[in-house]
Coordinates of N, CA and C in Angstrom, one line a residue:
M1 N 0.9 -1.2 -0.2 CA 0.1 -0.2 0.2 C 1.3 1.4 -0.3
V2 N 0.2 2.1 -1.2 CA 1.0 3.4 -0.8 C 0.1 4.6 -0.3
N3 N 1.2 5.6 0.8 CA 0.6 6.6 1.3 C 0.7 7.3 -0.1
D4 N -0.4 9.0 0.6 CA 0.1 9.6 -0.5 C 1.2 10.5 -0.2
E5 N 1.8 10.7 0.7 CA 3.3 11.1 0.6 C 4.0 10.3 -0.2
Q6 N 4.1 9.4 -0.1 CA 5.0 8.3 -0.9 C 4.8 8.2 -2.9
I7 N 5.1 8.6 -3.1 CA 4.5 8.4 -4.7 C 5.6 8.2 -5.3
R8 N 5.7 7.1 -6.3 CA 7.1 6.8 -6.6 C 7.3 6.8 -8.4
I9 N 7.7 7.0 -8.7 CA 8.0 8.0 -9.9 C 9.1 6.7 -10.3
S10 N 8.5 6.1 -12.0 CA 9.8 5.8 -12.4 C 10.8 6.3 -13.1
P11 N 12.3 5.7 -13.3 CA 13.5 6.9 -14.0 C 12.7 7.6 -15.3
R12 N 12.2 6.6 -15.9 CA 11.7 7.8 -17.4 C 10.9 8.7 -17.0
A13 N 10.1 8.1 -16.4 CA 8.6 9.5 -16.2 C 9.4 10.5 -15.3
A14 N 10.3 10.4 -14.8 CA 10.6 11.5 -13.7 C 11.6 12.0 -14.8
K15 N 12.4 11.7 -16.0 CA 13.1 12.2 -16.9 C 12.1 12.9 -18.3
D16 N 11.4 12.5 -18.5 CA 9.8 12.9 -18.9 C 9.8 14.2 -18.5
I17 N 9.4 14.2 -17.2 CA 8.8 16.1 -16.5 C 10.2 16.3 -16.4
Q18 N 11.0 16.2 -16.3 CA 12.3 17.4 -16.0 C 12.5 18.2 -17.2
E19 N 12.0 17.4 -18.5 CA 12.3 17.9 -19.6 C 11.2 18.3 -20.4
N20 N 9.9 18.4 -19.9 CA 9.3 19.0 -20.1 C 9.0 20.8 -19.1
S21 N 9.3 20.3 -17.9 CA 9.4 21.7 -16.8 C 10.5 22.6 -17.5
E22 N 11.5 22.1 -17.8 CA 12.3 22.5 -18.9 C 12.3 23.7 -20.2
T23 N 11.7 22.5 -20.6 CA 10.6 23.1 -22.0 C 9.7 24.6 -21.5
L24 N 9.1 24.3 -20.9 CA 8.0 25.1 -20.7 C 8.1 26.4 -20.0
E25 N 9.8 26.1 -19.0 CA 9.7 27.3 -18.2 C 10.7 28.5 -19.0
G26 N 10.9 28.3 -20.4 CA 10.9 29.2 -21.2 C 10.0 29.6 -22.2
M27 N 8.6 29.1 -21.9 CA 7.7 29.5 -23.1 C 6.9 30.6 -22.1
T28 N 5.8 31.4 -22.4 CA 5.0 32.2 -21.9 C 4.1 31.7 -22.2
P29 N 3.1 31.9 -20.8 CA 1.8 31.3 -21.1 C 0.5 31.9 -21.8
P30 N 0.0 31.6 -22.5 CA -1.2 31.6 -23.5 C -1.5 33.2 -23.0
E31 N -2.2 34.4 -23.7 CA -2.5 35.7 -23.4 C -4.0 34.8 -23.4
A32 N -4.7 35.7 -22.7 CA -6.4 35.3 -22.5 C -6.9 36.1 -23.4
P33 N -8.2 36.2 -23.9 CA -8.6 37.1 -25.0 C -8.8 38.2 -24.4
S34 N -8.5 39.5 -24.4 CA -9.6 40.5 -24.1 C -10.5 40.5 -23.7
S35 N -11.4 41.2 -23.5 CA -12.7 41.3 -23.0 C -13.0 41.8 -24.4
A36 N -12.7 42.9 -25.1 CA -13.4 43.6 -26.3 C -13.1 42.1 -27.5
Q37 N -12.4 41.7 -27.6 CA -12.1 40.1 -28.4 C -13.4 39.3 -27.9
A38 N -13.1 39.0 -26.7 CA -15.2 38.1 -26.4 C -15.8 38.6 -26.4
D39 N -16.4 39.8 -26.3 CA -17.2 40.7 -27.2 C -17.9 40.6 -28.0
K40 N -16.9 40.6 -28.9 CA -17.1 40.6 -30.6 C -17.3 39.5 -30.9
E41 N -16.6 38.5 -30.5 CA -16.9 36.8 -31.1 C -18.2 36.6 -30.5
R42 N -19.1 37.2 -28.7 CA -19.9 36.9 -28.6 C -20.9 37.2 -29.6
E43 N -20.6 38.6 -30.4 CA -21.7 39.0 -31.2 C -21.6 38.3 -32.3
D44 N -20.7 38.0 -33.0 CA -20.2 37.4 -33.9 C -21.4 36.3 -34.0
E45 N -21.3 35.6 -32.8 CA -22.2 34.0 -32.7 C -23.9 34.5 -33.0
K46 N -23.7 35.8 -31.8 CA -25.8 35.8 -31.6 C -26.1 36.3 -33.6
E47 N -25.0 36.9 -34.0 CA -25.2 37.7 -35.4 C -25.8 35.9 -36.3
A48 N -25.0 35.2 -36.5 CA -24.9 33.7 -36.8 C -26.4 33.6 -36.4
E49 N -26.2 33.4 -35.3 CA -27.6 32.5 -34.7 C -28.9 33.3 -35.2
K50 N -28.9 34.7 -35.6 CA -30.1 35.3 -35.8 C -30.4 35.1 -37.2
Q51 N -29.0 34.8 -38.2 CA -29.3 34.6 -38.9 C -29.7 33.2 -39.5
Q52 N -29.0 32.4 -38.6 CA -29.8 30.9 -39.0 C -31.3 31.0 -39.1
Y53 N -31.7 31.8 -37.9 CA -33.3 31.4 -37.4 C -34.2 32.0 -38.2
N54 N -33.4 33.4 -39.1 CA -34.2 33.5 -40.3 C -34.3 33.1 -41.7
E55 N -33.2 32.1 -41.7 CA -33.4 31.4 -42.9 C -34.0 29.7 -42.3
Y56 N -34.4 29.8 -41.3 CA -35.0 29.0 -41.0 C -36.7 29.2 -41.0
V57 N -36.8 30.5 -40.7 CA -38.2 31.5 -40.5 C -38.5 31.3 -42.3
K58 N -37.7 31.8 -43.4 CA -38.1 31.7 -44.8 C -38.4 30.5 -44.9
Q59 N -37.8 29.1 -44.7 CA -38.4 28.2 -44.7 C -39.7 27.3 -44.5
V60 N -40.1 27.4 -43.5 CA -41.4 27.2 -42.9 C -42.5 28.6 -43.1
T61 N -42.3 29.7 -43.3 CA -43.3 30.6 -43.1 C -43.6 30.0 -45.0
P62 N -45.1 29.6 -45.2 CA -45.9 29.5 -46.3 C -46.1 30.7 -47.2
T63 N -45.3 31.0 -48.3 CA -45.9 31.7 -49.1 C -46.5 32.0 -49.8
K64 N -47.6 33.1 -50.3 CA -48.6 33.2 -50.3 C -48.6 34.1 -51.9
N65 N -49.4 33.6 -52.8 CA -49.8 34.6 -54.1 C -50.7 35.9 -53.6
L66 N -49.8 37.1 -53.7 CA -50.5 38.0 -53.6 C -51.9 38.7 -54.6
W67 N -51.3 37.8 -55.6 CA -52.8 38.1 -56.7 C -54.1 37.2 -56.7
W68 N -53.2 35.8 -55.8 CA -54.9 34.8 -55.8 C -55.2 35.5 -54.5
Q69 N -54.3 35.7 -53.8 CA -55.3 36.6 -52.2 C -56.3 37.7 -52.6
M70 N -55.8 38.3 -53.4 CA -56.8 39.4 -53.5 C -57.7 39.2 -54.0
C71 N -58.0 38.3 -55.3 CA -58.8 37.5 -56.1 C -59.6 36.8 -55.0
K72 N -59.2 35.9 -54.4 CA -60.9 35.4 -53.5 C -60.8 36.3 -52.5
A73 N -60.2 37.5 -51.8 CA -61.4 38.7 -50.9 C -61.7 39.5 -52.2
F74 N -61.6 39.6 -53.3 CA -63.0 40.1 -54.1 C -63.4 39.4 -54.6
L75 N -64.2 38.1 -54.6 CA -64.6 37.2 -54.5 C -65.7 36.9 -53.0
V76 N -65.0 37.0 -52.3 CA -65.9 36.8 -51.0 C -66.5 38.0 -50.6
G77 N -65.7 39.1 -50.3 CA -66.9 40.8 -50.3 C -67.7 40.7 -51.2
G78 N -67.3 40.7 -52.5 CA -68.4 40.5 -53.6 C -69.6 39.5 -53.7
L79 N -69.7 38.8 -53.1 CA -70.6 37.0 -52.7 C -71.2 38.3 -51.9
F80 N -70.9 38.6 -50.9 CA -71.6 39.3 -49.4 C -72.5 40.3 -49.9
C81 N -71.8 41.7 -50.9 CA -72.6 42.8 -51.3 C -73.6 42.4 -52.2
V82 N -73.4 41.0 -53.0 CA -74.6 40.4 -54.2 C -75.6 39.9 -53.0
I83 N -75.4 39.4 -52.0 CA -76.6 39.1 -51.7 C -77.1 40.0 -50.6
G84 N -76.3 40.7 -50.5 CA -77.1 42.5 -49.4 C -78.2 43.2 -50.5
Q85 N -77.4 42.7 -51.6 CA -78.3 43.9 -52.8 C -79.3 43.2 -52.9
F86 N -79.2 41.8 -52.9 CA -80.3 41.3 -53.3 C -81.4 41.1 -52.1
I87 N -80.9 41.1 -51.2 CA -82.3 41.4 -50.1 C -82.8 43.1 -50.2
L88 N -81.9 43.6 -50.5 CA -82.5 44.5 -50.4 C -83.0 44.9 -51.6
N89 N -82.9 44.7 -53.5 CA -83.9 44.3 -54.2 C -84.8 44.0 -53.4
T90 N -84.7 43.1 -53.1 CA -86.1 42.3 -52.7 C -87.4 42.6 -52.0
A91 N -86.7 43.1 -51.0 CA -87.2 44.1 -49.7 C -88.1 45.1 -50.9
Q92 N -87.6 45.9 -51.2 CA -88.6 46.8 -52.1 C -88.9 46.6 -53.3
S93 N -88.9 45.6 -53.8 CA -89.9 45.0 -54.9 C -91.6 44.3 -54.3
L94 N -90.9 44.5 -52.3 CA -92.4 43.8 -51.0 C -92.8 44.9 -50.8
G95 N -92.8 46.5 -51.4 CA -93.0 47.9 -51.1 C -92.6 48.2 -50.2
L96 N -91.0 47.7 -49.6 CA -91.0 48.9 -48.6 C -89.8 49.7 -49.4
D97 N -90.3 51.3 -48.6 CA -89.2 52.3 -49.0 C -87.9 52.2 -48.5
K98 N -86.8 53.2 -50.0 CA -85.2 52.3 -49.4 C -84.8 52.7 -48.3
E99 N -85.0 53.2 -47.4 CA -84.8 53.2 -45.7 C -85.1 52.2 -44.8
T100 N -86.4 51.5 -45.2 CA -87.0 50.7 -44.4 C -86.3 49.0 -45.1
A101 N -86.1 49.1 -46.1 CA -85.4 47.6 -47.0 C -84.7 48.2 -46.4
G102 N -83.4 49.2 -46.5 CA -81.9 49.0 -45.9 C -81.8 48.7 -45.0
S103 N -82.7 49.1 -43.9 CA -82.4 48.4 -42.3 C -83.1 46.7 -42.2
W104 N -83.6 46.9 -42.8 CA -84.1 45.0 -43.2 C -82.9 44.0 -43.8
T105 N -82.3 44.9 -45.2 CA -81.3 44.2 -45.5 C -79.8 44.2 -44.4
S106 N -79.7 44.9 -43.6 CA -78.4 44.8 -42.6 C -78.9 44.0 -41.8
L107 N -80.2 44.0 -41.1 CA -80.5 43.1 -40.3 C -80.4 41.7 -40.7
L108 N -80.9 41.6 -41.8 CA -80.5 40.2 -42.3 C -79.2 39.7 -42.6
L109 N -78.5 40.6 -42.8 CA -76.7 40.0 -43.4 C -76.0 39.9 -41.6
I110 N -76.3 40.8 -40.9 CA -75.9 40.8 -39.5 C -76.4 39.1 -39.0
L111 N -77.9 39.2 -38.8 CA -78.1 37.5 -38.9 C -77.7 36.3 -39.6
L112 N -77.0 36.8 -41.0 CA -76.3 35.5 -41.7 C -75.3 35.4 -40.9
S113 N -75.0 36.5 -40.8 CA -73.5 36.3 -40.6 C -73.2 35.7 -38.9
V114 N -73.7 36.2 -38.0 CA -74.0 35.0 -36.5 C -74.1 33.4 -36.7
I115 N -75.2 32.9 -37.6 CA -75.6 31.8 -38.1 C -74.3 31.1 -39.0
L116 N -74.0 32.0 -39.3 CA -72.5 31.1 -40.0 C -71.4 31.2 -39.2
T117 N -71.5 32.4 -37.9 CA -70.5 32.1 -37.0 C -71.0 31.1 -36.3
G118 N -71.9 31.2 -35.9 CA -72.6 29.8 -34.7 C -72.1 28.3 -35.6
F119 N -72.1 28.3 -36.8 CA -71.5 26.9 -37.3 C -70.6 26.1 -37.4
S120 N -69.5 27.9 -37.2 CA -67.5 28.2 -37.3 C -67.8 28.0 -39.2
L121 N -68.9 28.5 -39.8 CA -68.9 28.7 -41.2 C -67.7 29.7 -41.6
Y122 N -68.0 30.8 -40.8 CA -68.0 32.0 -41.0 C -66.2 31.7 -41.1
Q123 N -65.9 31.5 -39.9 CA -64.1 31.3 -39.8 C -63.4 30.4 -41.0
C124 N -64.2 29.6 -42.1 CA -63.6 28.8 -42.6 C -63.8 29.9 -44.1
I125 N -64.6 30.3 -44.4 CA -64.9 31.7 -45.4 C -63.9 32.8 -45.0
A126 N -63.7 33.1 -43.9 CA -62.8 34.3 -43.5 C -61.4 33.7 -44.0
A127 N -60.8 32.6 -43.4 CA -59.8 31.6 -43.7 C -59.7 31.7 -45.4
W128 N -60.6 31.3 -45.9 CA -60.4 30.8 -47.4 C -60.2 32.7 -48.0
G129 N -61.1 33.9 -47.7 CA -61.1 34.4 -48.5 C -60.2 36.0 -47.6
G130 N -60.0 35.8 -46.4 CA -59.2 36.9 -46.2 C -59.9 38.0 -45.7
A131 N -59.4 38.8 -45.8 CA -59.9 40.7 -45.9 C -61.7 40.5 -46.8
G132 N -61.6 40.0 -48.0 CA -63.0 39.5 -47.8 C -63.9 39.4 -47.1
A133 N -63.8 38.9 -46.2 CA -64.8 38.7 -44.8 C -65.3 39.5 -44.1
L134 N -64.3 40.5 -44.3 CA -64.4 41.8 -43.4 C -65.0 42.7 -43.7
V135 N -66.0 42.3 -44.8 CA -66.9 43.3 -44.9 C -67.8 44.1 -43.9
P136 N -67.4 45.4 -43.9 CA -68.0 46.2 -42.7 C -69.1 45.3 -41.7
I137 N -70.1 45.2 -42.0 CA -71.4 44.8 -40.7 C -71.6 43.2 -40.9
T138 N -70.5 41.9 -41.7 CA -70.7 40.9 -41.8 C -69.6 40.2 -40.7
G139 N -68.6 41.1 -41.0 CA -67.3 41.1 -40.0 C -67.6 41.9 -38.8
F140 N -68.1 43.0 -38.7 CA -68.4 43.7 -37.4 C -69.2 42.3 -36.8
A141 N -70.5 42.0 -37.0 CA -71.2 41.2 -36.2 C -70.4 39.7 -36.2
N142 N -70.0 39.1 -37.2 CA -68.7 37.6 -36.7 C -67.9 38.6 -35.5
S143 N -67.6 39.2 -35.5 CA -66.3 40.0 -34.2 C -67.5 39.6 -33.0
V144 N -69.3 40.1 -32.8 CA -69.2 40.0 -31.5 C -69.7 38.8 -31.5
A145 N -70.2 37.9 -32.4 CA -70.6 36.6 -31.9 C -69.8 35.7 -31.7
S146 N -68.6 36.1 -32.2 CA -66.9 34.9 -31.8 C -66.8 34.8 -30.5
P147 N -66.8 35.8 -29.8 CA -66.2 35.8 -28.4 C -67.2 35.3 -27.9
A148 N -68.4 35.7 -28.1 CA -69.7 34.9 -27.1 C -70.0 33.8 -27.3
I149 N -69.9 32.7 -28.5 CA -70.0 31.4 -28.6 C -68.6 31.0 -28.4
E150 N -67.8 31.1 -28.6 CA -66.3 30.9 -27.6 C -66.6 31.0 -26.0
Y151 N -66.9 31.7 -25.5 CA -66.8 31.9 -24.2 C -68.0 31.3 -23.4
K152 N -69.1 30.8 -23.9 CA -70.3 30.5 -23.5 C -70.4 29.6 -22.4
T153 N -69.1 28.7 -22.5 CA -69.0 27.6 -21.4 C -68.4 28.2 -19.7
E154 N -68.6 29.2 -20.0 CA -67.7 29.8 -19.0 C -69.0 30.4 -17.9
G155 N -70.4 30.7 -19.0 CA -71.4 31.2 -17.6 C -71.9 32.4 -18.7
Q156 N -73.4 32.8 -18.1 CA -73.6 34.1 -19.1 C -72.8 35.3 -18.7
V157 N -73.0 35.4 -17.4 CA -72.2 36.3 -17.1 C -70.6 36.8 -17.1
F158 N -70.1 35.7 -16.9 CA -68.2 35.4 -16.9 C -67.8 35.1 -17.8
G159 N -69.0 34.7 -19.0 CA -68.5 33.7 -20.3 C -68.7 35.4 -21.0
I160 N -70.5 34.7 -21.6 CA -71.0 35.9 -22.7 C -70.9 37.6 -22.5
G161 N -71.3 37.2 -21.6 CA -71.5 39.1 -21.0 C -70.4 39.7 -20.5
V162 N -69.2 39.2 -20.3 CA -67.7 39.8 -20.1 C -67.1 39.9 -21.7
K163 N -67.6 38.6 -22.4 CA -66.2 38.5 -23.3 C -66.8 38.8 -24.8
I164 N -68.5 39.4 -25.0 CA -69.3 39.4 -25.9 C -68.2 40.9 -26.5
F165 N -68.1 41.8 -26.1 CA -67.3 43.1 -26.7 C -65.3 42.8 -27.1
T166 N -65.1 42.1 -26.4 CA -64.0 42.2 -26.3 C -63.2 42.6 -27.6
I167 N -63.8 42.4 -28.8 CA -63.1 42.7 -30.0 C -63.9 43.9 -30.8
A168 N -65.4 43.7 -30.5 CA -65.7 45.3 -31.2 C -66.5 45.8 -30.3
G169 N -66.1 45.7 -28.7 CA -65.9 47.1 -27.7 C -65.6 48.2 -28.0
P170 N -63.8 48.3 -28.5 CA -63.6 49.4 -28.8 C -63.9 50.3 -29.9
V171 N -64.1 49.8 -31.2 CA -65.0 50.1 -32.1 C -66.5 50.9 -31.3
I172 N -67.5 50.2 -30.9 CA -68.2 50.8 -30.2 C -68.1 52.1 -29.5
L173 N -67.1 51.8 -28.3 CA -66.8 53.2 -27.4 C -66.9 54.5 -28.5
Y174 N -65.3 54.0 -29.1 CA -64.9 55.4 -29.6 C -66.0 55.6 -30.9
G175 N -66.6 54.6 -31.8 CA -67.8 55.5 -32.3 C -68.8 56.4 -31.5
V176 N -69.4 55.8 -30.6 CA -70.4 56.4 -29.4 C -69.7 57.8 -29.2
F177 N -68.5 57.9 -28.8 CA -68.0 58.5 -27.9 C -67.6 60.0 -29.4
T178 N -67.3 59.8 -30.4 CA -66.8 60.2 -31.2 C -68.1 60.9 -31.7
S179 N -69.2 60.2 -31.9 CA -70.5 60.8 -32.7 C -71.3 61.7 -31.2
W180 N -70.6 61.3 -30.4 CA -71.1 62.4 -29.2 C -70.5 63.5 -29.3
L181 N -69.2 63.7 -29.7 CA -68.3 64.6 -29.7 C -69.1 65.6 -30.7
L182 N -68.9 64.5 -31.9 CA -69.6 65.4 -33.4 C -70.9 66.1 -33.1
G183 N -71.8 65.5 -32.1 CA -73.3 66.2 -32.0 C -72.6 67.3 -30.8
F184 N -71.6 67.5 -30.1 CA -72.0 68.5 -29.0 C -71.6 69.6 -30.1
F185 N -70.3 69.5 -30.7 CA -69.5 70.4 -32.4 C -71.1 70.9 -32.9
Y186 N -71.5 70.2 -33.4 CA -72.9 70.5 -34.7 C -73.3 71.6 -33.8
W187 N -74.2 71.2 -32.4 CA -75.3 71.7 -31.3 C -74.5 73.3 -31.0
L188 N -73.3 73.3 -30.7 CA -72.5 74.6 -30.2 C -72.5 75.5 -31.8
G189 N -72.5 74.8 -32.9 CA -72.2 75.6 -34.0 C -73.7 76.4 -34.4
I190 N -74.7 75.3 -34.1 CA -75.9 76.1 -33.9 C -76.0 77.4 -33.1
V191 N -75.9 77.1 -32.0 CA -76.0 78.2 -30.4 C -75.3 79.3 -30.9
L192 N -73.7 78.9 -32.2 CA -73.5 80.0 -32.4 C -73.9 80.8 -33.3
G193 N -74.5 80.5 -33.8 CA -75.3 80.7 -35.2 C -74.2 80.4 -36.8
I194 N -73.3 79.6 -36.4 CA -72.0 78.7 -37.6 C -73.4 78.2 -38.2
V195 N -73.8 77.3 -37.8 CA -74.8 76.4 -38.9 C -75.5 76.5 -39.0

């Protein structure tokens, strides 16, 4: 058994150690890279990682034909407009005046949009037709109905009541506020005799 203090080295190993120690004595230790050099290397590594990531994103991002997307949007938006015009013409042919026929057209387009949203068909139409499905009245009805349908499992108050205007709420709020503000300035113009 050999104690820690008694380490036996063969004569050949001792000679190798002595030669190596003499060689090492004349050498200067390698310089540690300066902090500026280390920072530059880290920045280069980060830049390389960014470049790899950007290349990966380009590979996995689906490419879309802009002209085909615009054609689909035109077709879907045009279809909603044709349906609206058909309802308007039908209502007028039944003897309703233009204003009442327009109200019925709006109501029926909203109803159609909510029904399509309820059966999850509006989302499919919007996915295919893109911006064409955002024709103001049907798109707005969809934005009100979607959260209500999505959160109905959380109850009438905390589900539907809280979430129904998540998307459409800001539009309604600022629309009401702007109409109030314009009405106030119109009234002020009448009082001052400007209008």
